[in-house]
């Protein structure tokens, strides 16, 4: 049996992902459940977690220019992942 990983994510961050990164949201939505008024909890197997990490990394990479600077949306996405 695979290990389960849990990530708490703010509902406003989840809305940002839903509005701007549909692919990431699709990976997350069926694994979300209510945690409290301001947060959702994401429960993933190790392989699902790795897939989500890969997608976050890909999108943050796309938000980076040739000088290595990340745009505002990419920075927010990076902060969301780092909080989790």
Short mmCIF file of C-alpha atoms in Angstrom, two decimals:
data_model
loop_
_atom_site.label_atom_id
_atom_site.label_comp_id
_atom_site.label_asym_id
_atom_site.label_seq_id
_atom_site.Cartn_x
_atom_site.Cartn_y
_atom_site.Cartn_z
CA UNK A 1 0.00 0.00 0.00
CA UNK A 2 1.34 3.41 -0.98
CA UNK A 3 2.07 6.04 1.61
CA UNK A 4 -0.50 8.84 1.81
CA UNK A 5 0.66 12.46 1.75
CA UNK A 6 -1.50 15.31 2.99
CA UNK A 7 -1.24 18.94 1.92
CA UNK A 8 -3.28 21.75 3.42
CA UNK A 9 -4.06 24.42 0.85
CA UNK A 10 -5.82 27.74 1.35
CA UNK A 11 -9.12 28.08 -0.45
CA UNK A 12 -8.03 31.36 -2.06
CA UNK A 13 -4.88 29.64 -3.37
CA UNK A 14 -7.03 26.81 -4.69
CA UNK A 15 -9.24 29.33 -6.49
CA UNK A 16 -6.10 30.92 -8.03
CA UNK A 17 -4.99 27.51 -9.29
CA UNK A 18 -8.46 26.72 -10.62
CA UNK A 19 -8.60 30.03 -12.51
CA UNK A 20 -5.04 29.99 -13.87
CA UNK A 21 -3.76 26.41 -13.98
CA UNK A 22 -6.58 24.10 -15.04
CA UNK A 23 -4.22 21.14 -15.48
CA UNK A 24 -3.00 21.35 -11.91
CA UNK A 25 -6.53 21.81 -10.62
CA UNK A 26 -7.71 18.72 -12.51
CA UNK A 27 -5.02 16.67 -10.75
CA UNK A 28 -6.10 18.04 -7.38
CA UNK A 29 -9.87 18.34 -7.43
CA UNK A 30 -10.91 14.74 -6.81
CA UNK A 31 -8.50 14.47 -3.86
CA UNK A 32 -9.69 17.56 -1.99
CA UNK A 33 -11.84 17.67 1.11
CA UNK A 34 -12.85 20.43 3.48
CA UNK A 35 -10.40 21.07 6.31
CA UNK A 36 -11.75 24.27 7.88
CA UNK A 37 -13.27 27.61 6.87
CA UNK A 38 -10.18 28.80 5.01
CA UNK A 39 -8.44 25.61 3.93
CA UNK A 40 -8.88 22.38 2.01
CA UNK A 41 -6.85 19.23 2.55
CA UNK A 42 -5.36 17.32 -0.34
CA UNK A 43 -4.71 13.61 0.26
CA UNK A 44 -2.45 11.92 -2.28
CA UNK A 45 -0.56 8.70 -2.71
CA UNK A 46 3.18 9.04 -3.26
CA UNK A 47 2.80 8.63 -7.02
CA UNK A 48 -0.02 11.21 -7.18
CA UNK A 49 2.10 13.59 -5.11
CA UNK A 50 5.01 13.11 -7.53
CA UNK A 51 2.73 13.79 -10.51
CA UNK A 52 1.46 16.98 -8.88
CA UNK A 53 5.01 18.08 -8.02
CA UNK A 54 6.03 17.50 -11.64
CA UNK A 55 3.13 19.65 -12.86
CA UNK A 56 3.89 22.49 -10.43
CA UNK A 57 7.56 22.39 -11.47
CA UNK A 58 6.61 22.44 -15.16
CA UNK A 59 4.27 25.43 -14.76
CA UNK A 60 6.78 27.37 -12.65
CA UNK A 61 9.42 26.66 -15.30
CA UNK A 62 7.10 28.02 -17.99
CA UNK A 63 6.67 31.20 -15.91
CA UNK A 64 10.44 31.81 -15.95
CA UNK A 65 12.03 34.09 -18.54
CA UNK A 66 15.44 33.66 -20.16
CA UNK A 67 17.08 35.57 -17.29
CA UNK A 68 15.70 33.12 -14.75
CA UNK A 69 13.11 35.55 -13.40
CA UNK A 70 9.72 34.13 -12.49
CA UNK A 71 6.62 36.15 -13.30
CA UNK A 72 4.05 37.07 -10.64
CA UNK A 73 1.76 34.09 -11.31
CA UNK A 74 4.72 31.71 -11.20
CA UNK A 75 5.90 33.20 -7.91
CA UNK A 76 2.47 32.71 -6.38
CA UNK A 77 2.36 29.13 -7.62
CA UNK A 78 5.81 28.53 -6.12
CA UNK A 79 4.68 29.99 -2.76
CA UNK A 80 1.58 27.78 -2.78
CA UNK A 81 3.73 24.68 -3.27
CA UNK A 82 6.25 25.77 -0.65
CA UNK A 83 3.47 26.29 1.93
CA UNK A 84 2.11 22.80 1.33
#
